[in-house]
mmCIF file of C-alpha atoms and ligand atoms in Angstrom:
data_model
loop_
_atom_site.group_PDB
_atom_site.id
_atom_site.type_symbol
_atom_site.label_atom_id
_atom_site.label_comp_id
_atom_site.label_asym_id
_atom_site.label_seq_id
_atom_site.Cartn_x
_atom_site.Cartn_y
_atom_site.Cartn_z
ATOM 1 C CA ASP A 1 89.998 50.488 11.636
ATOM 2 C CA LEU A 2 92.852 52.542 13.028
ATOM 3 C CA GLY A 3 93.239 50.284 16.032
ATOM 4 C CA ILE A 4 92.372 53.144 18.377
ATOM 5 C CA ASP A 5 89.066 53.655 20.122
ATOM 6 C CA HIS A 6 87.548 56.680 18.549
ATOM 7 C CA THR A 7 84.229 58.365 17.906
ATOM 8 C CA TRP A 8 82.692 60.124 14.914
ATOM 9 C CA THR A 9 80.857 63.441 15.106
ATOM 10 C CA ILE A 10 78.396 63.561 12.181
ATOM 11 C CA LYS A 11 76.499 66.644 11.077
ATOM 12 C CA THR A 12 73.625 66.449 8.526
ATOM 13 C CA VAL A 13 72.234 69.466 6.633
ATOM 14 C CA GLN A 14 69.467 69.573 3.965
ATOM 15 C CA THR A 15 69.796 72.275 1.251
ATOM 16 C CA PRO A 16 66.631 74.073 -0.093
ATOM 17 C CA ASN A 17 66.694 71.966 -3.255
ATOM 18 C CA GLY A 18 66.469 68.757 -1.204
ATOM 19 C CA THR A 19 70.131 67.658 -1.310
ATOM 20 C CA ILE A 20 71.322 66.175 1.943
ATOM 21 C CA ILE A 21 74.877 67.024 2.902
ATOM 22 C CA GLN A 22 76.461 64.944 5.616
ATOM 23 C CA SER A 23 79.906 65.718 7.103
ATOM 24 C CA GLY A 24 81.783 63.714 9.698
ATOM 25 C CA LYS A 25 84.800 64.180 11.946
ATOM 26 C CA ASN A 26 86.475 61.502 13.962
ATOM 27 C CA SER A 27 88.139 62.121 17.361
ATOM 28 C CA ILE A 28 91.531 60.792 16.355
ATOM 29 C CA SER A 29 93.077 64.181 15.432
ATOM 30 C CA GLY A 30 92.023 65.570 18.846
ATOM 31 C CA MET A 31 93.506 62.530 20.568
ATOM 32 C CA TYR A 32 96.825 62.973 18.761
ATOM 33 C CA PHE A 33 96.839 66.581 19.901
ATOM 34 C CA LEU A 34 96.046 65.627 23.517
ATOM 35 C CA ASN A 35 98.678 62.918 23.429
ATOM 36 C CA ALA A 36 101.364 65.341 22.244
ATOM 37 C CA LEU A 37 100.240 67.878 24.828
ATOM 38 C CA SER A 38 100.377 65.445 27.720
ATOM 39 C CA LYS A 39 103.877 64.283 26.680
ATOM 40 C CA THR A 40 105.109 67.903 26.647
ATOM 41 C CA PHE A 41 103.371 68.459 30.010
ATOM 42 C CA MET A 42 105.110 65.468 31.537
ATOM 43 C CA LYS A 43 108.495 66.587 30.214
ATOM 44 C CA LEU A 44 108.214 70.148 31.558
ATOM 45 C CA THR A 45 105.919 70.057 34.557
ATOM 46 C CA ILE A 46 107.297 67.114 36.498
ATOM 47 C CA PRO A 47 110.897 68.434 36.673
ATOM 48 C CA ALA A 48 109.503 71.919 37.463
ATOM 49 C CA MET A 49 107.419 70.489 40.318
ATOM 50 C CA ALA A 50 110.328 68.477 41.645
ATOM 51 C CA LEU A 51 112.545 71.570 41.520
ATOM 52 C CA SER A 52 110.004 73.742 43.333
ATOM 53 C CA LEU A 53 109.515 71.021 45.979
ATOM 54 C CA LEU A 54 113.264 70.917 46.520
ATOM 55 C CA ILE A 55 113.517 74.726 46.750
ATOM 56 C CA GLY A 56 110.498 74.780 49.108
ATOM 57 C CA PHE A 57 112.100 72.163 51.328
ATOM 58 C CA LEU A 58 115.428 74.005 51.439
ATOM 59 C CA VAL A 59 113.769 77.374 52.200
ATOM 60 C CA THR A 60 111.510 75.900 54.919
ATOM 61 C CA HIS A 61 114.448 74.004 56.400
ATOM 62 C CA ARG A 62 116.480 77.219 56.575
ATOM 63 C CA TRP A 63 113.551 79.231 58.015
ATOM 64 C CA THR A 64 112.720 76.688 60.665
ATOM 65 C CA LYS A 65 116.358 76.220 61.750
ATOM 66 C CA PRO A 66 116.037 78.792 64.603
ATOM 67 C CA ILE A 67 112.843 77.057 65.782
ATOM 68 C CA ARG A 68 114.671 73.728 65.890
ATOM 69 C CA THR A 69 117.502 75.404 67.831
ATOM 70 C CA LEU A 70 114.878 76.844 70.193
ATOM 71 C CA ILE A 71 113.274 73.419 70.713
ATOM 72 C CA ARG A 72 116.716 71.860 71.334
ATOM 73 C CA THR A 73 117.587 74.517 73.932
ATOM 74 C CA VAL A 74 114.226 74.157 75.722
ATOM 75 C CA LYS A 75 114.739 70.378 75.875
ATOM 76 C CA GLU A 76 118.275 70.856 77.245
ATOM 77 C CA ILE A 77 117.015 73.286 79.915
ATOM 78 C CA ILE A 78 114.244 70.879 80.941
ATOM 79 C CA GLU A 79 116.632 67.923 81.070
ATOM 80 C CA THR A 80 119.590 69.597 82.817
ATOM 81 C CA GLY A 81 117.918 72.450 84.749
ATOM 82 C CA GLU A 82 120.759 74.619 83.421
ATOM 83 C CA LEU A 83 119.248 78.133 83.369
ATOM 84 C CA SER A 84 122.272 79.863 81.880
ATOM 85 C CA LYS A 85 121.614 78.389 78.413
ATOM 86 C CA ARG A 86 120.573 80.812 75.637
ATOM 87 C CA VAL A 87 119.373 80.329 72.050
ATOM 88 C CA ALA A 88 121.654 81.749 69.313
ATOM 89 C CA VAL A 89 119.766 84.573 67.549
ATOM 90 C CA ASP A 90 119.495 84.488 63.740
ATOM 91 C CA LYS A 91 119.352 88.192 62.830
ATOM 92 C CA GLN A 92 118.376 87.594 59.171
ATOM 93 C CA ASN A 93 115.156 86.047 60.243
ATOM 94 C CA SER A 94 113.553 89.057 61.816
ATOM 95 C CA GLU A 95 110.295 87.740 63.324
ATOM 96 C CA ILE A 96 111.711 84.447 64.540
ATOM 97 C CA GLY A 97 114.810 86.370 65.649
ATOM 98 C CA GLU A 98 112.591 88.689 67.712
ATOM 99 C CA LEU A 99 110.787 85.706 69.244
ATOM 100 C CA ILE A 100 114.132 84.161 70.203
ATOM 101 C CA GLU A 101 115.403 87.426 71.659
ATOM 102 C CA LEU A 102 112.225 87.638 73.781
ATOM 103 C CA PHE A 103 112.686 84.023 74.818
ATOM 104 C CA ASN A 104 116.301 84.735 75.854
ATOM 105 C CA LYS A 105 115.108 87.788 77.785
ATOM 106 C CA MET A 106 112.566 85.622 79.615
ATOM 107 C CA LEU A 107 115.333 83.112 80.425
ATOM 108 C CA ARG A 108 117.556 85.913 81.771
ATOM 109 C CA ARG A 109 114.721 87.183 83.997
ATOM 110 C CA ASN A 110 113.890 83.712 85.264
ATOM 111 C CA GLN A 111 117.550 83.079 86.006
ATOM 112 C CA SER A 112 117.922 86.318 87.983
ATOM 113 C CA LEU A 113 114.627 85.686 89.837
ATOM 114 C CA ILE A 114 115.685 82.191 90.837
ATOM 115 C CA PHE A 115 119.139 83.466 91.762
ATOM 116 C CA GLY A 116 117.462 86.186 93.888
ATOM 117 C CA MET A 117 115.239 83.596 95.578
ATOM 118 C CA HIS A 118 118.233 81.393 96.395
ATOM 119 C CA GLU A 119 120.128 84.360 97.770
ATOM 120 C CA SER A 120 117.129 85.543 99.836
ATOM 121 C CA LEU A 121 116.636 82.059 101.220
ATOM 122 C CA ASN A 122 120.334 81.861 102.164
ATOM 123 C CA ASN A 123 120.169 85.307 103.766
ATOM 124 C CA VAL A 124 117.001 84.433 105.705
ATOM 125 C CA ALA A 125 118.544 81.194 106.911
ATOM 126 C CA HIS A 126 121.729 83.028 107.885
ATOM 127 C CA ASP A 127 119.909 85.939 109.569
ATOM 128 C CA LEU A 128 117.545 83.657 111.468
ATOM 129 C CA ARG A 129 120.340 81.486 112.769
ATOM 130 C CA THR A 130 121.795 84.218 115.016
ATOM 131 C CA PRO A 131 118.591 85.215 116.894
ATOM 132 C CA MET A 132 117.519 81.547 117.059
ATOM 133 C CA THR A 133 120.864 80.579 118.627
ATOM 134 C CA ARG A 134 120.601 83.441 121.143
ATOM 135 C CA PHE A 135 116.994 82.390 121.863
ATOM 136 C CA LYS A 136 118.095 78.785 122.484
ATOM 137 C CA ASN A 137 121.017 79.854 124.727
ATOM 138 C CA SER A 138 118.758 82.119 126.822
ATOM 139 C CA ALA A 139 116.121 79.381 127.139
ATOM 140 C CA GLU A 140 118.781 76.849 128.204
ATOM 141 C CA TYR A 141 120.127 79.307 130.762
ATOM 142 C CA ALA A 142 116.594 79.911 132.122
ATOM 143 C CA ILE A 143 116.019 76.140 132.476
ATOM 144 C CA GLN A 144 119.330 75.551 134.283
ATOM 145 C CA SER A 145 119.280 78.638 136.489
ATOM 146 C CA SER A 146 118.020 78.307 140.054
ATOM 147 C CA ASP A 147 117.969 82.087 140.560
ATOM 148 C CA PRO A 148 114.432 83.359 139.782
ATOM 149 C CA GLU A 149 115.701 86.856 138.872
ATOM 150 C CA ALA A 150 118.282 85.516 136.371
ATOM 151 C CA CYS A 151 115.624 83.185 135.032
ATOM 152 C CA ARG A 152 113.249 86.109 134.487
ATOM 153 C CA GLU A 153 115.971 88.063 132.666
ATOM 154 C CA ALA A 154 116.781 85.126 130.413
ATOM 155 C CA LEU A 155 113.094 84.744 129.548
ATOM 156 C CA ALA A 156 112.895 88.466 128.782
ATOM 157 C CA ASP A 157 115.833 87.946 126.355
ATOM 158 C CA CYS A 158 113.890 85.078 124.777
ATOM 159 C CA MET A 159 110.907 87.396 124.303
ATOM 160 C CA GLU A 160 113.138 90.030 122.690
ATOM 161 C CA GLU A 161 114.686 87.531 120.299
ATOM 162 C CA SER A 162 111.335 86.051 119.362
ATOM 163 C CA ASP A 163 109.956 89.574 118.741
ATOM 164 C CA MET A 164 112.837 90.215 116.403
ATOM 165 C CA ILE A 165 112.255 86.938 114.540
ATOM 166 C CA ILE A 166 108.522 87.666 114.222
ATOM 167 C CA THR A 167 109.198 91.217 112.950
ATOM 168 C CA MET A 168 111.676 89.883 110.444
ATOM 169 C CA LEU A 169 109.317 87.198 109.148
ATOM 170 C CA ASN A 170 106.371 89.638 109.012
ATOM 171 C CA THR A 171 108.416 92.207 107.099
ATOM 172 C CA LEU A 172 109.646 89.524 104.710
ATOM 173 C CA MET A 173 106.039 88.433 104.135
ATOM 174 C CA ASN A 174 104.975 92.055 103.592
ATOM 175 C CA VAL A 175 107.775 92.662 101.093
ATOM 176 C CA ALA A 176 106.929 89.447 99.225
ATOM 177 C CA GLU A 177 103.210 90.328 99.210
ATOM 178 C CA ALA A 178 103.854 93.857 97.948
ATOM 179 C CA GLU A 179 106.274 92.603 95.280
ATOM 180 C CA THR A 180 103.901 90.001 93.920
ATOM 181 C CA GLY A 181 100.919 92.359 94.034
ATOM 182 C CA ALA A 182 99.160 90.217 96.651
ATOM 183 C CA MET A 183 99.190 92.971 99.272
ATOM 184 C CA GLN A 184 95.782 94.477 100.045
ATOM 185 C CA LEU A 185 96.080 98.260 99.769
ATOM 186 C CA ASN A 186 93.316 100.245 101.458
ATOM 187 C CA LYS A 187 93.674 103.286 99.261
ATOM 188 C CA LYS A 188 92.278 106.599 100.408
ATOM 189 C CA ARG A 189 92.965 110.239 99.585
ATOM 190 C CA VAL A 190 96.079 110.995 101.580
ATOM 191 C CA ASP A 191 97.199 114.540 102.342
ATOM 192 C CA ILE A 192 100.965 114.228 101.854
ATOM 193 C CA SER A 193 101.925 117.143 104.132
ATOM 194 C CA ASP A 194 99.701 115.920 106.980
ATOM 195 C CA ALA A 195 101.084 112.400 106.735
ATOM 196 C CA ILE A 196 104.728 113.584 106.680
ATOM 197 C CA ARG A 197 104.140 115.914 109.662
ATOM 198 C CA LYS A 198 102.736 112.976 111.679
ATOM 199 C CA VAL A 199 105.897 110.915 110.978
ATOM 200 C CA ALA A 200 108.161 113.866 111.801
ATOM 201 C CA ASP A 201 106.295 114.366 115.116
ATOM 202 C CA ILE A 202 106.910 110.742 116.100
ATOM 203 C CA TYR A 203 110.640 110.966 115.299
ATOM 204 C CA GLU A 204 111.151 114.401 116.819
ATOM 205 C CA PHE A 205 111.991 113.014 120.285
ATOM 206 C CA ILE A 206 114.363 110.328 119.004
ATOM 207 C CA ALA A 207 116.121 112.925 116.830
ATOM 208 C CA GLU A 208 116.340 115.384 119.726
ATOM 209 C CA GLU A 209 118.082 112.778 121.859
ATOM 210 C CA GLU A 210 120.844 112.647 119.240
ATOM 211 C CA SER A 211 120.777 116.430 118.704
ATOM 212 C CA ILE A 212 119.589 115.840 115.146
ATOM 213 C CA GLU A 213 117.453 118.551 113.604
ATOM 214 C CA ILE A 214 114.543 117.646 111.323
ATOM 215 C CA THR A 215 113.269 120.391 108.995
ATOM 216 C CA LEU A 216 110.255 120.187 106.707
ATOM 217 C CA LYS A 217 109.788 121.940 103.346
ATOM 218 C CA LEU A 218 106.369 120.753 102.288
ATOM 219 C CA LYS A 219 104.148 121.851 99.459
ATOM 220 C CA ASP A 220 100.734 121.922 101.085
ATOM 221 C CA GLY A 221 97.517 120.708 99.522
ATOM 222 C CA ILE A 222 98.976 117.692 97.648
ATOM 223 C CA LYS A 223 96.685 114.690 97.897
ATOM 224 C CA ILE A 224 97.206 111.281 96.354
ATOM 225 C CA GLU A 225 95.417 107.915 96.328
ATOM 226 C CA ALA A 226 97.461 105.735 98.684
ATOM 227 C CA ASP A 227 97.219 103.326 101.575
ATOM 228 C CA PRO A 228 97.685 105.740 104.528
ATOM 229 C CA SER A 229 99.328 103.252 106.902
ATOM 230 C CA ARG A 230 101.740 101.917 104.222
ATOM 231 C CA PHE A 231 102.610 105.465 103.172
ATOM 232 C CA HIS A 232 103.264 106.320 106.808
ATOM 233 C CA GLN A 233 105.489 103.238 107.159
ATOM 234 C CA ILE A 234 107.712 104.000 104.173
ATOM 235 C CA ILE A 235 108.320 107.628 105.189
ATOM 236 C CA ALA A 236 109.005 106.405 108.735
ATOM 237 C CA ASN A 237 111.543 103.865 107.401
ATOM 238 C CA LEU A 238 113.446 106.561 105.518
ATOM 239 C CA VAL A 239 113.435 108.969 108.486
ATOM 240 C CA ASP A 240 114.457 106.132 110.830
ATOM 241 C CA ASN A 241 117.432 105.330 108.554
ATOM 242 C CA ALA A 242 118.350 109.008 108.211
ATOM 243 C CA ILE A 243 118.578 109.289 112.020
ATOM 244 C CA LYS A 244 120.256 105.909 112.408
ATOM 245 C CA TYR A 245 122.992 106.652 109.879
ATOM 246 C CA SER A 246 123.680 110.248 110.965
ATOM 247 C CA ALA A 247 126.117 111.417 113.606
ATOM 248 C CA ASN A 248 125.094 113.492 116.600
ATOM 249 C CA GLY A 249 124.236 117.033 115.536
ATOM 250 C CA GLY A 250 123.157 115.883 112.054
ATOM 251 C CA LYS A 251 120.561 117.565 109.879
ATOM 252 C CA ILE A 252 117.612 115.909 108.169
ATOM 253 C CA SER A 253 115.365 117.626 105.682
ATOM 254 C CA ILE A 254 112.064 116.208 104.397
ATOM 255 C CA GLU A 255 110.624 117.854 101.295
ATOM 256 C CA SER A 256 107.642 117.335 99.026
ATOM 257 C CA THR A 257 107.179 118.773 95.546
ATOM 258 C CA ILE A 258 105.261 118.161 92.348
ATOM 259 C CA LYS A 259 107.218 117.096 89.265
ATOM 260 C CA ASN A 260 105.307 116.462 86.024
ATOM 261 C CA SER A 261 102.301 114.468 87.194
ATOM 262 C CA ASN A 262 104.097 112.963 90.193
ATOM 263 C CA VAL A 263 104.608 113.798 93.822
ATOM 264 C CA VAL A 264 108.260 113.631 94.830
ATOM 265 C CA ILE A 265 109.083 113.210 98.508
ATOM 266 C CA SER A 266 112.729 113.452 99.532
ATOM 267 C CA VAL A 267 114.423 112.578 102.810
ATOM 268 C CA LYS A 268 117.915 114.060 103.013
ATOM 269 C CA ASP A 269 120.567 113.563 105.663
ATOM 270 C CA ASN A 270 124.211 114.546 106.123
ATOM 271 C CA GLY A 271 125.162 111.189 107.613
ATOM 272 C CA ILE A 272 127.634 108.443 106.719
ATOM 273 C CA GLY A 273 126.532 108.163 103.048
ATOM 274 C CA ILE A 274 126.524 105.026 100.895
ATOM 275 C CA SER A 275 129.305 103.878 98.561
ATOM 276 C CA GLU A 276 128.471 103.468 94.863
ATOM 277 C CA SER A 277 128.796 99.695 94.987
ATOM 278 C CA GLU A 278 126.446 99.480 97.997
ATOM 279 C CA GLN A 279 123.917 101.852 96.398
ATOM 280 C CA LYS A 280 123.250 99.117 93.822
ATOM 281 C CA ARG A 281 122.320 96.640 96.560
ATOM 282 C CA ILE A 282 120.619 98.579 99.367
ATOM 283 C CA PHE A 283 117.103 97.868 98.032
ATOM 284 C CA GLU A 284 117.681 94.102 98.111
ATOM 285 C CA ARG A 285 116.068 92.098 100.878
ATOM 286 C CA LEU A 286 118.302 91.509 103.909
ATOM 287 C CA PHE A 287 121.185 93.554 102.506
ATOM 288 C CA ARG A 288 123.068 95.575 105.114
ATOM 289 C CA GLY A 289 125.934 97.935 104.348
ATOM 290 C CA ASP A 290 129.352 97.137 105.830
ATOM 291 C CA ARG A 291 129.472 100.276 107.974
ATOM 292 C CA SER A 292 125.914 99.843 109.277
ATOM 293 C CA ARG A 293 126.551 96.571 111.118
ATOM 294 C CA THR A 294 127.068 98.435 114.397
ATOM 295 C CA LYS A 295 123.468 99.773 114.201
ATOM 296 C CA HIS A 296 120.364 97.714 114.828
ATOM 297 C CA GLY A 297 118.470 96.619 111.722
ATOM 298 C CA LEU A 298 117.332 93.696 109.619
ATOM 299 C CA GLY A 299 118.236 94.952 106.150
ATOM 300 C CA LEU A 300 114.579 94.917 105.183
ATOM 301 C CA GLY A 301 113.562 98.576 105.523
ATOM 302 C CA LEU A 302 114.521 99.752 102.042
ATOM 303 C CA SER A 303 113.261 96.642 100.253
ATOM 304 C CA PHE A 304 109.930 97.303 101.983
ATOM 305 C CA VAL A 305 109.997 100.965 100.861
ATOM 306 C CA LYS A 306 110.725 99.887 97.305
ATOM 307 C CA ALA A 307 108.014 97.210 97.276
ATOM 308 C CA ILE A 308 105.371 99.603 98.664
ATOM 309 C CA ALA A 309 106.384 102.385 96.244
ATOM 310 C CA HIS A 310 106.062 99.889 93.358
ATOM 311 C CA ALA A 311 102.697 98.679 94.663
ATOM 312 C CA HIS A 312 101.573 102.335 94.341
ATOM 313 C CA ASN A 313 103.066 102.497 90.804
ATOM 314 C CA GLY A 314 105.886 104.639 92.120
ATOM 315 C CA THR A 315 109.648 104.394 92.484
ATOM 316 C CA VAL A 316 112.381 104.992 95.044
ATOM 317 C CA ASN A 317 115.884 106.261 94.252
ATOM 318 C CA VAL A 318 118.960 107.381 96.116
ATOM 319 C CA LEU A 319 121.690 109.961 95.641
ATOM 320 C CA SER A 320 124.522 109.560 98.081
ATOM 321 C CA GLU A 321 128.160 110.326 98.738
ATOM 322 C CA VAL A 322 130.259 108.630 101.401
ATOM 323 C CA ASN A 323 130.698 110.810 104.516
ATOM 324 C CA LYS A 324 128.588 113.586 102.967
ATOM 325 C CA GLY A 325 125.088 112.169 103.235
ATOM 326 C CA SER A 326 122.209 110.585 101.356
ATOM 327 C CA THR A 327 118.944 111.696 99.798
ATOM 328 C CA PHE A 328 116.172 109.199 99.160
ATOM 329 C CA PHE A 329 113.444 110.147 96.661
ATOM 330 C CA ILE A 330 110.010 108.558 96.555
ATOM 331 C CA THR A 331 108.100 109.348 93.374
ATOM 332 C CA LEU A 332 104.377 108.553 93.344
ATOM 333 C CA PRO A 333 101.861 109.254 90.598
ATOM 334 C CA PHE A 334 98.809 111.377 91.392
ATOM 335 C CA SER A 335 96.359 108.629 90.526
HETATM 336 P P1 LIG B 1 118.900 98.331 107.759
HETATM 337 O O1 LIG B 1 118.857 99.803 108.012
HETATM 338 O O2 LIG B 1 118.049 97.551 108.679
HETATM 339 O O3 LIG B 1 120.276 97.803 107.649
HETATM 340 P P2 LIG B 1 117.673 98.991 105.217
HETATM 341 O O4 LIG B 1 117.057 98.100 104.205
HETATM 342 O O5 LIG B 1 116.817 100.065 105.775
HETATM 343 O O6 LIG B 1 118.241 98.040 106.326
HETATM 344 O O7 LIG B 1 118.944 99.654 104.571
HETATM 345 C C1 LIG B 1 119.869 98.852 103.863
HETATM 346 C C2 LIG B 1 121.268 99.453 103.961
HETATM 347 O O8 LIG B 1 121.272 100.709 103.266
HETATM 348 C C3 LIG B 1 121.708 99.792 105.359
HETATM 349 O O9 LIG B 1 122.273 98.669 105.996
HETATM 350 C C4 LIG B 1 122.710 100.905 105.117
HETATM 351 O O10 LIG B 1 123.964 100.366 104.770
HETATM 352 C C5 LIG B 1 122.172 101.617 103.906
HETATM 353 N N1 LIG B 1 121.374 102.830 104.234
HETATM 354 C C6 LIG B 1 120.048 102.981 104.232
HETATM 355 N N2 LIG B 1 119.695 104.250 104.531
HETATM 356 C C7 LIG B 1 120.841 104.926 104.739
HETATM 357 C C8 LIG B 1 121.150 106.284 105.054
HETATM 358 N N3 LIG B 1 120.187 107.189 105.219
HETATM 359 N N4 LIG B 1 122.455 106.619 105.158
HETATM 360 C C9 LIG B 1 123.423 105.708 104.970
HETATM 361 N N5 LIG B 1 123.204 104.407 104.665
HETATM 362 C C10 LIG B 1 121.932 104.017 104.535
#
């Protein structure tokens, strides 16, 4: 008895002459072998596993560091409402780095959108205050006045002010609708030359009064898919501005051409021009140039043009020089 649980494997064979040969093998030698093997296994494998776990932990910890930074920044933004925060980008970690760069880009856009909304709201509040005050003053005067004629005049002023407020609010709504894609566009095939001629006809008399000459250089036969009344409005806005910001005897030229697969419509004047710093802002809602304050306007015309051009997948640009004139370009795709 070896003191170890073991088994015997016995094999019995009978030779042709009748001798029986029996051989046996016990399991102890195998168990010794297994025992030695498992000891070696324990000695080598356990430290190897521990080492690989440690390396795995360190690698994962390093890889997930940008994600933890991202989570921390998101929490800080939620808690403080501080939109100027950004996540530091780890360049070595390309995919996570790209994700963080995209996240930062989204934060930048959100910040500028919210900033724009604040500014618009301030501008609207500021621009509404003046006509509302005039409206109130005229109404007060009408109430106090005993002269029916003066009363009628004051009420007419009230009507004028309220018209202006309604126009301003409607235009603001239109710009917002066009910008967010909520505006319903009734697209039809629009003949560009026909539409421009109609606008030029309407403005001919106003231009004549100021001795301003309007010339047309139109490429006939260009048709695009557009909302006819919106298209009419944006050309009218540009022509209206060209007249408004030109001196008596000025010259306005409206042209249409095809460039690549786009239609380019330009409205050129030799008026007061726009400084470089103002050119960056003229398409913002409610922005009015310093030298245009003497003219009537709400500062909404160009933001409307831009929003409508974008709603038609197009763009609007300006080239201008102070005291030389301005050219506005509307670029619209054929389809
Ligand atoms: P508004 O004309 O009511 O002020 P717009 O949005 O149409 O508003 O134009 C914004 C500003 O851009 C104007 O206040 C003016 O300073 C400038 N601007 C637009 N068109 C012209 C132009 N043709 N020539 C010179 N300045 C212009």
